[in-house]
mmCIF file of C-alpha atoms in Angstrom:
data_model
loop_
_atom_site.group_PDB
_atom_site.id
_atom_site.type_symbol
_atom_site.label_atom_id
_atom_site.label_comp_id
_atom_site.label_asym_id
_atom_site.label_seq_id
_atom_site.Cartn_x
_atom_site.Cartn_y
_atom_site.Cartn_z
ATOM 1 C CA GLY A 1 -120.134 92.540 -22.916
ATOM 2 C CA ALA A 2 -122.645 90.858 -21.025
ATOM 3 C CA VAL A 3 -123.095 90.468 -17.286
ATOM 4 C CA VAL A 4 -124.282 87.619 -15.073
ATOM 5 C CA SER A 5 -124.565 88.173 -11.405
ATOM 6 C CA GLN A 6 -124.916 85.973 -8.585
ATOM 7 C CA HIS A 7 -126.002 86.410 -5.071
ATOM 8 C CA PRO A 8 -124.550 85.647 -2.538
ATOM 9 C CA SER A 9 -121.025 85.203 -3.601
ATOM 10 C CA TRP A 10 -120.494 83.061 -0.411
ATOM 11 C CA VAL A 11 -122.485 81.602 2.268
ATOM 12 C CA ILE A 12 -122.012 79.522 5.347
ATOM 13 C CA CYS A 13 -124.990 77.634 6.785
ATOM 14 C CA LYS A 14 -125.750 74.890 9.527
ATOM 15 C CA SER A 15 -126.272 71.402 8.182
ATOM 16 C CA GLY A 16 -130.125 70.984 7.716
ATOM 17 C CA THR A 17 -130.895 74.353 6.602
ATOM 18 C CA SER A 18 -132.034 75.400 2.915
ATOM 19 C CA VAL A 19 -129.848 77.760 1.242
ATOM 20 C CA LYS A 20 -131.178 79.873 -2.027
ATOM 21 C CA ILE A 21 -128.629 81.198 -4.782
ATOM 22 C CA GLU A 22 -129.576 83.776 -7.176
ATOM 23 C CA CYS A 23 -128.390 84.072 -10.909
ATOM 24 C CA ARG A 24 -129.385 87.331 -12.911
ATOM 25 C CA SER A 25 -128.419 88.282 -16.265
ATOM 26 C CA LEU A 26 -127.946 92.036 -15.982
ATOM 27 C CA ASP A 27 -128.367 93.315 -19.416
ATOM 28 C CA PHE A 28 -129.782 90.553 -21.688
ATOM 29 C CA GLN A 29 -132.723 88.215 -21.301
ATOM 30 C CA ALA A 30 -131.939 84.675 -21.140
ATOM 31 C CA THR A 31 -134.146 81.825 -21.877
ATOM 32 C CA THR A 32 -131.872 79.257 -20.839
ATOM 33 C CA MET A 33 -129.711 79.084 -17.745
ATOM 34 C CA PHE A 34 -127.253 76.508 -16.739
ATOM 35 C CA TRP A 35 -125.978 75.494 -13.034
ATOM 36 C CA TYR A 36 -122.701 73.874 -12.573
ATOM 37 C CA ARG A 37 -120.904 72.711 -9.425
ATOM 38 C CA GLN A 38 -117.047 72.777 -8.921
ATOM 39 C CA PHE A 39 -115.447 70.768 -6.045
ATOM 40 C CA PRO A 40 -112.011 71.912 -4.831
ATOM 41 C CA LYS A 41 -109.293 71.468 -7.468
ATOM 42 C CA GLN A 42 -111.819 69.707 -9.943
ATOM 43 C CA SER A 43 -113.744 70.633 -13.070
ATOM 44 C CA LEU A 44 -117.257 72.249 -13.294
ATOM 45 C CA MET A 45 -119.995 69.629 -13.686
ATOM 46 C CA LEU A 46 -123.281 70.495 -14.999
ATOM 47 C CA MET A 47 -126.179 70.089 -12.805
ATOM 48 C CA ALA A 48 -129.092 71.206 -14.572
ATOM 49 C CA THR A 49 -130.505 73.386 -17.481
ATOM 50 C CA SER A 50 -132.931 75.935 -16.397
ATOM 51 C CA ASN A 51 -135.497 77.030 -19.135
ATOM 52 C CA GLU A 52 -137.747 80.099 -18.338
ATOM 53 C CA GLY A 53 -141.430 78.863 -17.247
ATOM 54 C CA SER A 54 -140.748 75.398 -17.629
ATOM 55 C CA LYS A 55 -139.117 72.722 -15.239
ATOM 56 C CA ALA A 56 -135.370 72.349 -15.098
ATOM 57 C CA THR A 57 -133.595 69.364 -16.713
ATOM 58 C CA TYR A 58 -131.304 67.574 -14.351
ATOM 59 C CA GLU A 59 -128.184 65.728 -15.352
ATOM 60 C CA GLN A 60 -127.937 62.133 -14.267
ATOM 61 C CA GLY A 61 -127.125 61.808 -10.737
ATOM 62 C CA VAL A 62 -128.396 64.990 -9.728
ATOM 63 C CA GLU A 63 -131.083 64.937 -7.215
ATOM 64 C CA LYS A 64 -133.926 67.229 -8.326
ATOM 65 C CA ASP A 65 -135.772 67.363 -5.097
ATOM 66 C CA LYS A 66 -132.549 68.605 -3.156
ATOM 67 C CA PHE A 67 -131.205 71.013 -5.855
ATOM 68 C CA LEU A 68 -134.677 73.063 -6.641
ATOM 69 C CA ILE A 69 -134.124 75.332 -9.498
ATOM 70 C CA ASN A 70 -136.722 77.977 -10.489
ATOM 71 C CA HIS A 71 -136.571 80.054 -13.599
ATOM 72 C CA ALA A 72 -139.358 82.656 -12.954
ATOM 73 C CA SER A 73 -138.350 85.325 -15.469
ATOM 74 C CA LEU A 74 -135.965 85.727 -18.440
ATOM 75 C CA THR A 75 -133.429 87.568 -15.927
ATOM 76 C CA LEU A 76 -133.344 85.212 -12.904
ATOM 77 C CA SER A 77 -133.114 81.543 -11.858
ATOM 78 C CA THR A 78 -132.629 80.584 -8.762
ATOM 79 C CA LEU A 79 -130.861 77.310 -7.098
ATOM 80 C CA THR A 80 -131.861 76.101 -3.787
ATOM 81 C CA VAL A 81 -129.953 73.524 -1.944
ATOM 82 C CA THR A 82 -132.620 71.894 0.723
ATOM 83 C CA SER A 83 -131.618 70.489 3.693
ATOM 84 C CA ALA A 84 -128.024 71.154 2.954
ATOM 85 C CA HIS A 85 -125.054 68.493 4.265
ATOM 86 C CA PRO A 86 -121.560 69.291 4.428
ATOM 87 C CA GLU A 87 -120.904 67.261 1.203
ATOM 88 C CA ASP A 88 -123.076 69.810 -0.550
ATOM 89 C CA SER A 89 -120.185 72.322 0.365
ATOM 90 C CA SER A 90 -119.091 73.580 -3.215
ATOM 91 C CA PHE A 91 -118.591 76.451 -5.900
ATOM 92 C CA TYR A 92 -121.689 76.720 -7.572
ATOM 93 C CA ILE A 93 -121.341 78.740 -10.751
ATOM 94 C CA CYS A 94 -124.428 79.677 -13.043
ATOM 95 C CA SER A 95 -124.508 80.847 -16.696
ATOM 96 C CA ALA A 96 -127.122 82.463 -19.114
ATOM 97 C CA SER A 97 -127.269 81.810 -22.812
ATOM 98 C CA ASP A 98 -127.818 85.073 -24.989
ATOM 99 C CA ARG A 99 -129.384 83.534 -28.047
ATOM 100 C CA GLY A 100 -128.866 86.500 -30.158
ATOM 101 C CA GLN A 101 -125.344 86.630 -29.603
ATOM 102 C CA GLU A 102 -125.113 82.641 -29.679
ATOM 103 C CA THR A 103 -122.980 82.871 -26.548
ATOM 104 C CA GLN A 104 -122.961 81.948 -22.798
ATOM 105 C CA TYR A 105 -121.934 84.175 -20.090
ATOM 106 C CA PHE A 106 -120.730 82.834 -16.557
ATOM 107 C CA GLY A 107 -121.550 84.170 -13.315
ATOM 108 C CA PRO A 108 -118.827 84.908 -10.608
ATOM 109 C CA GLY A 109 -119.851 81.932 -8.617
ATOM 110 C CA THR A 110 -121.067 81.325 -5.175
ATOM 111 C CA ARG A 111 -119.055 79.428 -2.570
ATOM 112 C CA LEU A 112 -121.266 77.340 -0.256
ATOM 113 C CA LEU A 113 -119.850 75.760 3.153
ATOM 114 C CA VAL A 114 -122.086 73.884 5.057
ATOM 115 C CA LEU A 115 -121.089 73.163 8.689
ATOM 116 C CA ALA B 1 -122.147 62.558 -26.597
ATOM 117 C CA GLN B 2 -119.356 65.361 -26.163
ATOM 118 C CA SER B 3 -116.180 65.047 -24.430
ATOM 119 C CA VAL B 4 -113.099 66.629 -23.875
ATOM 120 C CA THR B 5 -109.571 65.497 -22.569
ATOM 121 C CA GLN B 6 -106.913 67.812 -21.272
ATOM 122 C CA LEU B 7 -103.568 66.300 -21.286
ATOM 123 C CA GLY B 8 -101.495 67.160 -18.240
ATOM 124 C CA SER B 9 -103.297 68.321 -15.111
ATOM 125 C CA HIS B 10 -100.207 70.487 -14.279
ATOM 126 C CA VAL B 11 -97.863 72.293 -16.732
ATOM 127 C CA SER B 12 -95.011 74.384 -15.724
ATOM 128 C CA VAL B 13 -93.163 76.683 -18.075
ATOM 129 C CA SER B 14 -90.411 79.327 -17.157
ATOM 130 C CA GLU B 15 -91.395 83.292 -17.493
ATOM 131 C CA GLY B 16 -90.987 84.131 -21.026
ATOM 132 C CA ALA B 17 -91.064 80.497 -22.287
ATOM 133 C CA LEU B 18 -93.854 79.250 -24.754
ATOM 134 C CA VAL B 19 -96.990 78.021 -23.288
ATOM 135 C CA LEU B 20 -98.745 74.837 -24.750
ATOM 136 C CA LEU B 21 -101.795 73.518 -23.191
ATOM 137 C CA ARG B 22 -103.234 70.438 -25.068
ATOM 138 C CA CYS B 23 -107.072 69.461 -25.619
ATOM 139 C CA ASN B 24 -108.417 66.993 -27.690
ATOM 140 C CA TYR B 25 -112.317 66.766 -28.275
ATOM 141 C CA SER B 26 -114.915 64.101 -29.190
ATOM 142 C CA SER B 27 -118.140 65.216 -30.849
ATOM 143 C CA SER B 28 -120.739 63.813 -33.343
ATOM 144 C CA VAL B 29 -121.496 67.218 -34.617
ATOM 145 C CA PRO B 30 -119.135 70.083 -35.727
ATOM 146 C CA PRO B 31 -118.307 71.577 -32.240
ATOM 147 C CA TYR B 32 -117.841 74.962 -30.601
ATOM 148 C CA LEU B 33 -114.827 74.886 -28.445
ATOM 149 C CA PHE B 34 -113.835 77.203 -25.668
ATOM 150 C CA TRP B 35 -110.723 77.838 -23.604
ATOM 151 C CA TYR B 36 -111.591 79.563 -20.058
ATOM 152 C CA VAL B 37 -109.108 80.682 -17.577
ATOM 153 C CA GLN B 38 -109.913 80.490 -13.708
ATOM 154 C CA TYR B 39 -107.858 82.291 -11.212
ATOM 155 C CA PRO B 40 -108.134 81.217 -7.465
ATOM 156 C CA ASN B 41 -111.446 81.731 -5.824
ATOM 157 C CA GLN B 42 -112.865 83.186 -8.775
ATOM 158 C CA GLY B 43 -115.128 82.571 -11.618
ATOM 159 C CA LEU B 44 -114.761 81.665 -15.157
ATOM 160 C CA GLN B 45 -113.383 84.070 -17.898
ATOM 161 C CA LEU B 46 -113.588 83.391 -21.529
ATOM 162 C CA LEU B 47 -110.174 83.445 -23.248
ATOM 163 C CA LEU B 48 -111.273 82.380 -26.790
ATOM 164 C CA LYS B 49 -113.840 80.190 -28.656
ATOM 165 C CA TYR B 50 -113.932 78.483 -32.007
ATOM 166 C CA THR B 51 -117.351 78.840 -34.062
ATOM 167 C CA SER B 52 -116.286 77.043 -37.253
ATOM 168 C CA ALA B 53 -115.053 80.478 -38.777
ATOM 169 C CA ALA B 54 -111.243 80.694 -38.828
ATOM 170 C CA THR B 55 -109.104 77.708 -37.389
ATOM 171 C CA LEU B 56 -107.171 79.888 -35.768
ATOM 172 C CA VAL B 57 -108.540 81.822 -32.890
ATOM 173 C CA LYS B 58 -107.156 84.806 -31.251
ATOM 174 C CA GLY B 59 -107.906 85.524 -27.699
ATOM 175 C CA ILE B 60 -107.325 87.995 -24.681
ATOM 176 C CA ASN B 61 -103.933 88.311 -22.931
ATOM 177 C CA GLY B 62 -101.959 86.932 -26.177
ATOM 178 C CA PHE B 63 -103.647 83.660 -26.139
ATOM 179 C CA GLU B 64 -104.509 81.702 -29.130
ATOM 180 C CA ALA B 65 -105.869 78.096 -30.508
ATOM 181 C CA GLU B 66 -105.922 76.337 -33.374
ATOM 182 C CA PHE B 67 -108.739 74.069 -34.555
ATOM 183 C CA LYS B 68 -107.328 71.018 -36.019
ATOM 184 C CA LYS B 69 -110.071 68.632 -37.232
ATOM 185 C CA SER B 70 -108.118 65.960 -38.420
ATOM 186 C CA GLU B 71 -106.363 65.716 -35.025
ATOM 187 C CA THR B 72 -109.616 66.391 -33.092
ATOM 188 C CA SER B 73 -107.520 69.230 -31.087
ATOM 189 C CA PHE B 74 -107.809 72.447 -29.875
ATOM 190 C CA HIS B 75 -104.510 73.197 -28.204
ATOM 191 C CA LEU B 76 -104.182 76.631 -26.485
ATOM 192 C CA THR B 77 -100.775 78.497 -26.955
ATOM 193 C CA LYS B 78 -99.179 82.005 -25.956
ATOM 194 C CA PRO B 79 -95.438 82.858 -27.116
ATOM 195 C CA SER B 80 -94.406 84.160 -24.030
ATOM 196 C CA ALA B 81 -95.544 83.370 -20.634
ATOM 197 C CA HIS B 82 -96.046 86.004 -17.875
ATOM 198 C CA MET B 83 -96.157 85.574 -14.200
ATOM 199 C CA SER B 84 -99.951 86.505 -14.226
ATOM 200 C CA ASP B 85 -100.935 83.718 -16.408
ATOM 201 C CA ALA B 86 -100.447 81.492 -13.685
ATOM 202 C CA ALA B 87 -103.933 79.824 -13.419
ATOM 203 C CA GLU B 88 -106.204 76.976 -13.925
ATOM 204 C CA TYR B 89 -107.433 76.375 -17.598
ATOM 205 C CA PHE B 90 -110.235 74.680 -18.898
ATOM 206 C CA CYS B 91 -111.043 73.431 -22.400
ATOM 207 C CA ALA B 92 -114.722 72.998 -23.044
ATOM 208 C CA VAL B 93 -117.107 71.891 -25.997
ATOM 209 C CA SER B 94 -120.637 72.402 -26.814
ATOM 210 C CA GLU B 95 -122.835 71.690 -29.740
ATOM 211 C CA LYS B 96 -123.855 75.570 -30.125
ATOM 212 C CA GLY B 97 -122.507 78.724 -28.522
ATOM 213 C CA ASP B 98 -125.303 79.157 -26.224
ATOM 214 C CA ASP B 99 -126.140 75.454 -25.338
ATOM 215 C CA LYS B 100 -124.507 73.566 -22.264
ATOM 216 C CA ILE B 101 -121.135 73.391 -22.082
ATOM 217 C CA ILE B 102 -119.058 70.173 -21.184
ATOM 218 C CA PHE B 103 -115.553 71.221 -19.431
ATOM 219 C CA GLY B 104 -112.289 69.019 -19.485
ATOM 220 C CA LYS B 105 -110.705 68.069 -16.044
ATOM 221 C CA GLY B 106 -108.467 71.405 -16.294
ATOM 222 C CA THR B 107 -104.839 72.136 -16.372
ATOM 223 C CA ARG B 108 -103.094 73.996 -13.974
ATOM 224 C CA LEU B 109 -100.469 76.296 -15.285
ATOM 225 C CA HIS B 110 -97.315 77.391 -13.139
ATOM 226 C CA ILE B 111 -94.961 80.025 -14.224
ATOM 227 C CA LEU B 112 -91.363 79.448 -12.803
ATOM 228 C CA PRO B 113 -89.257 82.767 -12.480
#
């Protein structure tokens, strides 16, 4: 099946710094990618929908200036957590849509810890 | 708007017993329904999905789910639980197979020896 990768798999940073997370579709072109966040022992919450070549669509309550999303190519979307704070510590998961297969594939996730 | 309700945040079954995880959905359009499994500190793995073909959907690892429109349910079952089935299970709904997915709160499955 299709593969979606995320990099890094985990990251620890100091409060106030910015962190970039990459999401790549390895063997298909993804015009749409999604970013989810999962707090410990909770479900996944959709943060934003990322479309190649256009601005991301953010869910209600998600700060677009804090969570910058760029979908520069059909195989890469990035999520940048700007001026990270401890409350941003979470598990971030991306997914990519393969429209030809009408299926969404999930990445392995990135665990962010902000100290 | 679409939503998913998973009944029971924790379910415990004995090894070898029937597994039944309940999921009810709400959708204004014919839904796509999914069950995902998540092992500790790992990403999501798709168990099975319903796409309006057969109402009984067979997935990986011996799991299956039945779509019941009249009950707006999509319960997950497995005839005989194995210790390796202990994990978090998420029911999810989408308008299309490649569209954004709305997840339920999850059910932690515990397998008793």
